[in-house]
mmCIF file of C-alpha atoms in Angstrom:
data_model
loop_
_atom_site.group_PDB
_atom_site.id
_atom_site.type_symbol
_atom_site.label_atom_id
_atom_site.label_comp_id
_atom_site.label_asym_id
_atom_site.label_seq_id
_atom_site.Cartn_x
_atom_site.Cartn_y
_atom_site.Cartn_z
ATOM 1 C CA UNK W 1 -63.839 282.235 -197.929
ATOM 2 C CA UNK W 2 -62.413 281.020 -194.693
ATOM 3 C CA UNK W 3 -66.178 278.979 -194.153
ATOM 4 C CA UNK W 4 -65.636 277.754 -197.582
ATOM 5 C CA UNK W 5 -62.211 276.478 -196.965
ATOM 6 C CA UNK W 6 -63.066 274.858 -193.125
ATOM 7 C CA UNK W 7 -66.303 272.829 -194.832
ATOM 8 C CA UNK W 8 -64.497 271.887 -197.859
ATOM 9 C CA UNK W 9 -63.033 267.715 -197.252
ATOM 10 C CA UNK W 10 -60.165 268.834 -199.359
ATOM 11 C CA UNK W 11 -58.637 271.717 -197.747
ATOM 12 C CA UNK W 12 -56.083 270.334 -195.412
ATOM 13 C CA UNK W 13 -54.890 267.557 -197.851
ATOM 14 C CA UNK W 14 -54.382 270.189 -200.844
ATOM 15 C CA UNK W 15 -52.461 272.574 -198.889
ATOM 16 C CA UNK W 16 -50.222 270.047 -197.045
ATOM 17 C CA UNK W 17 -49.714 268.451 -200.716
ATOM 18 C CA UNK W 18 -49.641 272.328 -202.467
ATOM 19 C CA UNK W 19 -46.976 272.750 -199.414
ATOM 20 C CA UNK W 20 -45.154 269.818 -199.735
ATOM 21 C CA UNK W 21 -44.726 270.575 -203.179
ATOM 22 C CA UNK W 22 -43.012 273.665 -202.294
ATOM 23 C CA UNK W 23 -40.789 272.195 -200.444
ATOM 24 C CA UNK W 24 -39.368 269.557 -203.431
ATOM 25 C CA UNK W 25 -39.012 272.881 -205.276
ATOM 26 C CA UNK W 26 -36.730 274.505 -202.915
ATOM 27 C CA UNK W 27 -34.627 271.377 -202.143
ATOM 28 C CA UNK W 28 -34.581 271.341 -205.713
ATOM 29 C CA UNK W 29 -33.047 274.934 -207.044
ATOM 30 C CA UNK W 30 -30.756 275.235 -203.545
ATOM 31 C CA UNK W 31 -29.613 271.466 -203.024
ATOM 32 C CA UNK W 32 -29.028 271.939 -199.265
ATOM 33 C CA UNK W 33 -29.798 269.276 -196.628
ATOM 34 C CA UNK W 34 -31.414 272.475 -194.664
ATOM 35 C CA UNK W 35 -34.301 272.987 -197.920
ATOM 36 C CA UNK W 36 -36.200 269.425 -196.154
ATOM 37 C CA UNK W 37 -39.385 268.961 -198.133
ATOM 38 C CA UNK W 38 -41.325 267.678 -195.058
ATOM 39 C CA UNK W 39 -39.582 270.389 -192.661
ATOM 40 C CA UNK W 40 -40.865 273.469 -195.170
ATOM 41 C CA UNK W 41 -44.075 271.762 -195.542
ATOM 42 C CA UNK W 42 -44.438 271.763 -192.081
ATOM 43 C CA UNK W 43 -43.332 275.655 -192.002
ATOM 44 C CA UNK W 44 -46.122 276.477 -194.807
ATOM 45 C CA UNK W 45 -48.971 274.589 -193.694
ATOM 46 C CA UNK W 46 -48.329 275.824 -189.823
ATOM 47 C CA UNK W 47 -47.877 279.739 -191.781
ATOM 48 C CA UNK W 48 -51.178 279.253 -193.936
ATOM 49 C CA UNK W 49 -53.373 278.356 -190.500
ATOM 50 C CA UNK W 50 -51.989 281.276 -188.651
ATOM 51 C CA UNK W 51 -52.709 283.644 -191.366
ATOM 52 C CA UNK W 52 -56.277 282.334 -192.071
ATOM 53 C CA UNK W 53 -56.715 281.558 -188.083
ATOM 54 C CA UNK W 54 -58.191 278.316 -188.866
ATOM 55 C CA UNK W 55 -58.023 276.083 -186.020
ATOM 56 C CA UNK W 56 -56.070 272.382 -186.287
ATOM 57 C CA UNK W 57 -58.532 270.194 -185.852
ATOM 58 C CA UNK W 58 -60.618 271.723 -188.835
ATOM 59 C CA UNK W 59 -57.311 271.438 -191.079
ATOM 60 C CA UNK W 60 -57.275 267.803 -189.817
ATOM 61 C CA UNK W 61 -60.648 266.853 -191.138
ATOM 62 C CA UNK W 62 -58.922 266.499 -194.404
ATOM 63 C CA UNK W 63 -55.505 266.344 -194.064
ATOM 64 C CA UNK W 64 -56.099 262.879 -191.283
ATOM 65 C CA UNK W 65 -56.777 260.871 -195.434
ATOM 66 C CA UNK W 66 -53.473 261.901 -195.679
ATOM 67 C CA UNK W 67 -52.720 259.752 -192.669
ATOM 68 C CA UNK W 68 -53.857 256.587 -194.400
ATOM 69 C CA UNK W 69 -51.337 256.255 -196.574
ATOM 70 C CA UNK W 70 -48.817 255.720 -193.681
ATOM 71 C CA UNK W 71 -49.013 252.224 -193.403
ATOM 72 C CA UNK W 72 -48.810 250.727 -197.075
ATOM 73 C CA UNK W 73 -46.430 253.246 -197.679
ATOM 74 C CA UNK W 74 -44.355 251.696 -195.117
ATOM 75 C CA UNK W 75 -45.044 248.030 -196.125
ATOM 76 C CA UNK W 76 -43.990 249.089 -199.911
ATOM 77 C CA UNK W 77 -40.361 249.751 -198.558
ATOM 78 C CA UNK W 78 -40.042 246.141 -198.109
ATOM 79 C CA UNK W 79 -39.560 245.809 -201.957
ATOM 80 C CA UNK W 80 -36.037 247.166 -202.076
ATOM 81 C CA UNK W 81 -35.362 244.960 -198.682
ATOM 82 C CA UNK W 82 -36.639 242.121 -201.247
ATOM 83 C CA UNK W 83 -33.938 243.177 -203.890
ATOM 84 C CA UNK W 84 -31.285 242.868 -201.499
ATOM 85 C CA UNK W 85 -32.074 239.353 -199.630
ATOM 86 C CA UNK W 86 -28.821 237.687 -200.841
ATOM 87 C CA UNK W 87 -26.649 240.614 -199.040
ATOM 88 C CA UNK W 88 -29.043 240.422 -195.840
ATOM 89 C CA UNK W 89 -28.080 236.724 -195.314
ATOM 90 C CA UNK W 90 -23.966 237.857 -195.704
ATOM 91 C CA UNK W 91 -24.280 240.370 -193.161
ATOM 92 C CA UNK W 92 -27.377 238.590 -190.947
ATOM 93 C CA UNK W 93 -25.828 239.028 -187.784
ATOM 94 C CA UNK W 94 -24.106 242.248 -188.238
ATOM 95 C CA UNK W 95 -27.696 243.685 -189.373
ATOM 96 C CA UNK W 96 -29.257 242.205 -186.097
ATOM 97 C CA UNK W 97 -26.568 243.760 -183.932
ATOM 98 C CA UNK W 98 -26.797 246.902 -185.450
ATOM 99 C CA UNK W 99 -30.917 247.171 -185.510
ATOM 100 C CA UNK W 100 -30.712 246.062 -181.755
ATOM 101 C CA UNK W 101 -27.706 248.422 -180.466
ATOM 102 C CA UNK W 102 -29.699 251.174 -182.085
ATOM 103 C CA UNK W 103 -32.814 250.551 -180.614
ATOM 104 C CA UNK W 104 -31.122 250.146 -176.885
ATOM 105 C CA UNK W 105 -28.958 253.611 -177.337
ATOM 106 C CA UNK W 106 -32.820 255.376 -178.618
ATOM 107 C CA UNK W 107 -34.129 253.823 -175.429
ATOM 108 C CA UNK W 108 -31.444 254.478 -172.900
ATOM 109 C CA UNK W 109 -30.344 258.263 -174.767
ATOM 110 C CA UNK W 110 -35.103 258.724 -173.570
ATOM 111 C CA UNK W 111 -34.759 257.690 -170.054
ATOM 112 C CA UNK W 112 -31.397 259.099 -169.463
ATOM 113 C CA UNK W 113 -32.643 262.708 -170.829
ATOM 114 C CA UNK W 114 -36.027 262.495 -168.800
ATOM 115 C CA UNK W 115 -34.343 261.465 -165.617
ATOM 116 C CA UNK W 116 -31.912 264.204 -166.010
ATOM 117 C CA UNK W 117 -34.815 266.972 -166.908
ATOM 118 C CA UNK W 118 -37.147 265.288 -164.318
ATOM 119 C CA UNK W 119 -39.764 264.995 -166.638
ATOM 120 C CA UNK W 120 -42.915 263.160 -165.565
ATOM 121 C CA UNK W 121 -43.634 259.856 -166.584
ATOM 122 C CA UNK W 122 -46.543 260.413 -169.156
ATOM 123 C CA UNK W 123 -43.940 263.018 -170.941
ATOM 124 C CA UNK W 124 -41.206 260.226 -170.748
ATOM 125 C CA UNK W 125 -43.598 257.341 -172.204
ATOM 126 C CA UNK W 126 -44.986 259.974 -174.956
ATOM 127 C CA UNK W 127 -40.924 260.116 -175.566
ATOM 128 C CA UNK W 128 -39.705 256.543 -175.893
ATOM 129 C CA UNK W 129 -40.823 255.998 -179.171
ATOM 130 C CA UNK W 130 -39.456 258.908 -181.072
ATOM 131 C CA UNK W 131 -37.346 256.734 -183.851
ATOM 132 C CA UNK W 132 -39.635 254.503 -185.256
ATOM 133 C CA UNK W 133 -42.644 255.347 -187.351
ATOM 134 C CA UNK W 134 -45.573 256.801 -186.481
ATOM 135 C CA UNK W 135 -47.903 254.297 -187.343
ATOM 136 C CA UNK W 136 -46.393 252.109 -184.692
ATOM 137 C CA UNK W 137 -45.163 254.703 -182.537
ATOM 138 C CA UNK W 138 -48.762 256.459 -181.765
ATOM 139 C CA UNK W 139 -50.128 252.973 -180.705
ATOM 140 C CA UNK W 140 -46.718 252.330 -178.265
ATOM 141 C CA UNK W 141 -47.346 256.205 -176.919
ATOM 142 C CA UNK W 142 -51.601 255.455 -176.147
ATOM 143 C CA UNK W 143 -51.129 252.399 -174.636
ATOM 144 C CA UNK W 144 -48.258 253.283 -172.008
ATOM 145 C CA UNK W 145 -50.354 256.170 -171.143
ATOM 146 C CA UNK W 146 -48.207 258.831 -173.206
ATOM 147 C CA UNK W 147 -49.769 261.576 -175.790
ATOM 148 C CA UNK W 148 -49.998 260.389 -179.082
ATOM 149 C CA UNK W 149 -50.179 264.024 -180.676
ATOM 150 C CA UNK W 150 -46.903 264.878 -178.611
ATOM 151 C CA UNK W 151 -45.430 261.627 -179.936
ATOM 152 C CA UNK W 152 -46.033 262.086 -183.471
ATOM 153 C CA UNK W 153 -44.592 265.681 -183.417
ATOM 154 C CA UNK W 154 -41.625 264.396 -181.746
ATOM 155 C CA UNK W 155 -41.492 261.216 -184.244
ATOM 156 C CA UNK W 156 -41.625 263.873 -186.546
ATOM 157 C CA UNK W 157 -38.667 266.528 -185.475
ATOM 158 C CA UNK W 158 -36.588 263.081 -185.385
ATOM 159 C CA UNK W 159 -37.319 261.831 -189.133
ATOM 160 C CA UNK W 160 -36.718 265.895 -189.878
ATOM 161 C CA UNK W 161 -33.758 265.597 -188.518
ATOM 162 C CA UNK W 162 -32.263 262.595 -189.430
ATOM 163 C CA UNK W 163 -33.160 263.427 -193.071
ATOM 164 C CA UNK W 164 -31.196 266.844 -192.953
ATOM 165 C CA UNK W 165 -28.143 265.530 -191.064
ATOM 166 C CA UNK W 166 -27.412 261.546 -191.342
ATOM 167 C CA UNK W 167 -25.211 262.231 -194.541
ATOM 168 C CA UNK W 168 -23.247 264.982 -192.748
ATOM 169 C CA UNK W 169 -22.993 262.592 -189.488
ATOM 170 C CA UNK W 170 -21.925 259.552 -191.393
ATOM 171 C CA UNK W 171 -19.040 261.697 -193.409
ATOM 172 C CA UNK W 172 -18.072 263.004 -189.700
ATOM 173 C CA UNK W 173 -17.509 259.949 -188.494
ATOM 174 C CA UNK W 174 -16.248 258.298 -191.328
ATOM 175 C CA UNK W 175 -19.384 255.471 -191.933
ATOM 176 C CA UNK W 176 -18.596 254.431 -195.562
ATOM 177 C CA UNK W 177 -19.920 250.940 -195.796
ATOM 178 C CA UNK W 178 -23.504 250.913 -196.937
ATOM 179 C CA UNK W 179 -24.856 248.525 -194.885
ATOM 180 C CA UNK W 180 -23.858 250.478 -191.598
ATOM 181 C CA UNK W 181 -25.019 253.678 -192.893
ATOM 182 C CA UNK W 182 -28.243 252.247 -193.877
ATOM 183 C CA UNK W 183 -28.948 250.624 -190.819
ATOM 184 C CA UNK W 184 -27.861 253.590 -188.927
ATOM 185 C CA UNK W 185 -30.608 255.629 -190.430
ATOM 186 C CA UNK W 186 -33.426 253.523 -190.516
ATOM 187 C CA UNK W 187 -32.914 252.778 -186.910
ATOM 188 C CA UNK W 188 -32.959 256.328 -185.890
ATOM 189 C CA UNK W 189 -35.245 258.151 -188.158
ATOM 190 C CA UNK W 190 -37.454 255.833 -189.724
ATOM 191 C CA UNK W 191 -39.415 256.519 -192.751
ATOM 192 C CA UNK W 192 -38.072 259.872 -193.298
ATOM 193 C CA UNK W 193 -34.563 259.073 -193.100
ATOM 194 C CA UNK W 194 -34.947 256.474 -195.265
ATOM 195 C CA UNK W 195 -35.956 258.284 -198.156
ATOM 196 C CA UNK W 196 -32.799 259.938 -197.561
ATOM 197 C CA UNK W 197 -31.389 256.448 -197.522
ATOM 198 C CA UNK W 198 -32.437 255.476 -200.455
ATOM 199 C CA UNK W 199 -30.956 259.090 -201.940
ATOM 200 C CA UNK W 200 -27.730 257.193 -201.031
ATOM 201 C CA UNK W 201 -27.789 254.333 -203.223
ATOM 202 C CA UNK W 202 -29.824 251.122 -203.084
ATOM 203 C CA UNK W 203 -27.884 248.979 -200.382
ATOM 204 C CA UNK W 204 -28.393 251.873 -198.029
ATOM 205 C CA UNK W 205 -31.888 251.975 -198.636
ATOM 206 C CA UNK W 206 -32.983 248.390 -198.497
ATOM 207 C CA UNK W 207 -31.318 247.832 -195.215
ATOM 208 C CA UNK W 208 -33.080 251.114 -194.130
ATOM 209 C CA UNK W 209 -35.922 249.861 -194.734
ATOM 210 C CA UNK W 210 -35.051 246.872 -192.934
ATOM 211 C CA UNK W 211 -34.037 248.998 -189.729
ATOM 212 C CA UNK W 212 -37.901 250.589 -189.539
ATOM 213 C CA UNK W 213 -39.467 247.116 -189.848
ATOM 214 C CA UNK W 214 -37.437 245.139 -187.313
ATOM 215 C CA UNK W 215 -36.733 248.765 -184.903
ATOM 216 C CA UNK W 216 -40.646 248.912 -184.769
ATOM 217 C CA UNK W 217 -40.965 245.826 -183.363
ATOM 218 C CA UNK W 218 -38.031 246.000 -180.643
ATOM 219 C CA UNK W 219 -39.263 249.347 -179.836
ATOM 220 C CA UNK W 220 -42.426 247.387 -178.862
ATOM 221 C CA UNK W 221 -41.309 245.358 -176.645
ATOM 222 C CA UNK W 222 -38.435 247.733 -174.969
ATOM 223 C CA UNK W 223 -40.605 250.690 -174.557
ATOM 224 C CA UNK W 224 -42.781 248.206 -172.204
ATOM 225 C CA UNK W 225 -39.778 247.534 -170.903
ATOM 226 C CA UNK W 226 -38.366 250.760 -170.062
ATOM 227 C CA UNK W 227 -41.552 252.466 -169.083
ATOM 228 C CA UNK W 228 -41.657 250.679 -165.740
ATOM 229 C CA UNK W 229 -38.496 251.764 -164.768
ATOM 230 C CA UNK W 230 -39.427 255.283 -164.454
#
């Protein structure tokens, strides 16, 4: 059974999609920011390989077509952006300021963090890149000499995270206007947090979607920035 399920192309797309699944079920019946999809997907998949002891890279083989879909699925968030272009121009340079004050704090919260923990510089690289989407992010990570698998886990904990508690932030500190909070999100947890953006109404969503777009491309430039000065 186990051989079957190793040689078979399908086996680690179907469970992370059975898995996934599970997870829009719970979030579902309980309605609690804790019941993430993505985070109890995560939590299944990781329980189903220790159970079977089936090693990652042999779930990768077909879960990696999975992968594929990362890029036009982030592309197709620009069609939302596209509904919105008349509020974009209004609020131009308040979107700019946001997207880069965002991407600064991301960048200066890394370095700050690794100089206080003394981490080495191939662990502070593989960090700088932890709010923008992995497509982008594994590419910043290789070529600044970080580890992309360490990159995309921590990409990941940060879109997890975001998802589950930018609501709860915004109400805390009392972020109303949907511009700010959809900027906010975007910014900071990328794709995933956007889907909680869009959750949030429309506005909030396009200017999400926004945030990963223009955030990716900062990041791009800062991280080269900022990885020389550690």
């Amino acid at each position: 059974m186990k051989t079957f399920l190793i040689d078979s192309v399908f086996f680690g797309a179907g469970i992370s999609l059975i898995a996934y699944e599970i997870g829009l079920l719970a979030k579902r019946k309980f309605r609690m920011a804790i019941f993430n999809p993505l985070l109890i997907a995560i939590f299944c998949v990781i329980g189903i390989l220790m159970v079977l002891k089936i090693d990652y890279k042999d779930y990768d083989k077909g879960a990696q077509y999975l992968s594929y879909l990362l890029t036009p699925a982030t592309v197709c968030l620009a069609i939302p952006l596209y509904e919105q272009l008349t509020l974009l121009r209004k609020n131009l340079k308040a979107v700019a300021a946001g997207i880069l004050s965002g991407v600064l704090s991301s960048l200066v919260s890394v370095f700050v963090l690794a100089k206080l923990f003394s981490l080495s510089h191939e662990m502070y690289v593989t960090m700088l890149p932890k709010s923008i989407t992995t497509a982008i992010g594994m590419g910043i990570s290789e070529e600044l000499g970080g580890i992309a698998t360490i990159t995309v886990a921590v990409i990941v904990i940060t879109g997890v995270l975001g998802n589950i508690f930018s609501d709860i932030i915004c109400k805390c500190f009392k972020i109303t206007q949907p511009v700010a909070k959809g900027l906010a999100i975007g910014t900071s947890a990328h794709a995933m947090g956007t889907a909680k953006a869009m959750e949030l109404g429309p506005v909030e969503g396009a200017m999400s979607s926004l945030a990963i777009a223009v955030a990716g491309l900062l990041t791009v430039i800062g991280a080269s920035v900022f990885a020389g000065w550690m």
